[in-house]
């Protein structure tokens, strides 16, 4: 019983972590790309 609850909490926590980190990754990629272009690496 407790193991099932722990599994549910773990999966929900993983989903929340993914949703929370996705926007930050997108922003980081945007800023990283802008920085690379500004420095003339591409």
Short mmCIF file of C-alpha atoms in Angstrom, two decimals:
data_model
loop_
_atom_site.label_atom_id
_atom_site.label_comp_id
_atom_site.label_asym_id
_atom_site.label_seq_id
_atom_site.Cartn_x
_atom_site.Cartn_y
_atom_site.Cartn_z
CA UNK A 1 0.00 0.00 0.00
CA UNK A 2 2.68 2.49 1.04
CA UNK A 3 4.85 1.46 -1.91
CA UNK A 4 1.99 2.18 -4.33
CA UNK A 5 1.46 5.62 -2.78
CA UNK A 6 5.18 6.32 -2.95
CA UNK A 7 5.23 5.32 -6.63
CA UNK A 8 2.33 7.67 -7.40
CA UNK A 9 3.99 10.55 -5.55
CA UNK A 10 7.27 9.85 -7.36
CA UNK A 11 5.62 9.82 -10.79
CA UNK A 12 3.66 13.00 -10.04
CA UNK A 13 6.82 14.68 -8.74
CA UNK A 14 8.67 13.67 -11.90
CA UNK A 15 5.92 15.11 -14.10
CA UNK A 16 5.87 18.35 -12.12
CA UNK A 17 9.66 18.62 -12.31
CA UNK A 18 9.53 18.12 -16.09
CA UNK A 19 6.83 20.80 -16.53
CA UNK A 20 8.72 23.22 -14.29
CA UNK A 21 12.12 22.74 -15.94
CA UNK A 22 10.90 22.80 -19.56
CA UNK A 23 10.27 26.58 -19.69
CA UNK A 24 13.65 27.25 -18.05
CA UNK A 25 15.37 25.02 -20.60
CA UNK A 26 13.59 26.82 -23.44
CA UNK A 27 14.61 30.23 -22.05
CA UNK A 28 18.19 29.04 -21.49
CA UNK A 29 18.32 27.78 -25.08
CA UNK A 30 16.95 31.09 -26.35
CA UNK A 31 19.49 33.13 -24.37
CA UNK A 32 22.27 30.68 -25.20
CA UNK A 33 21.47 30.91 -28.91
CA UNK A 34 21.29 34.71 -28.72
CA UNK A 35 24.65 34.84 -26.92
CA UNK A 36 26.23 32.52 -29.50
CA UNK A 37 24.90 34.64 -32.37
CA UNK A 38 26.06 37.86 -30.68
CA UNK A 39 29.57 36.44 -30.31
CA UNK A 40 29.56 35.38 -33.96
CA UNK A 41 30.12 31.67 -33.31
CA UNK A 42 27.58 30.55 -35.90
#
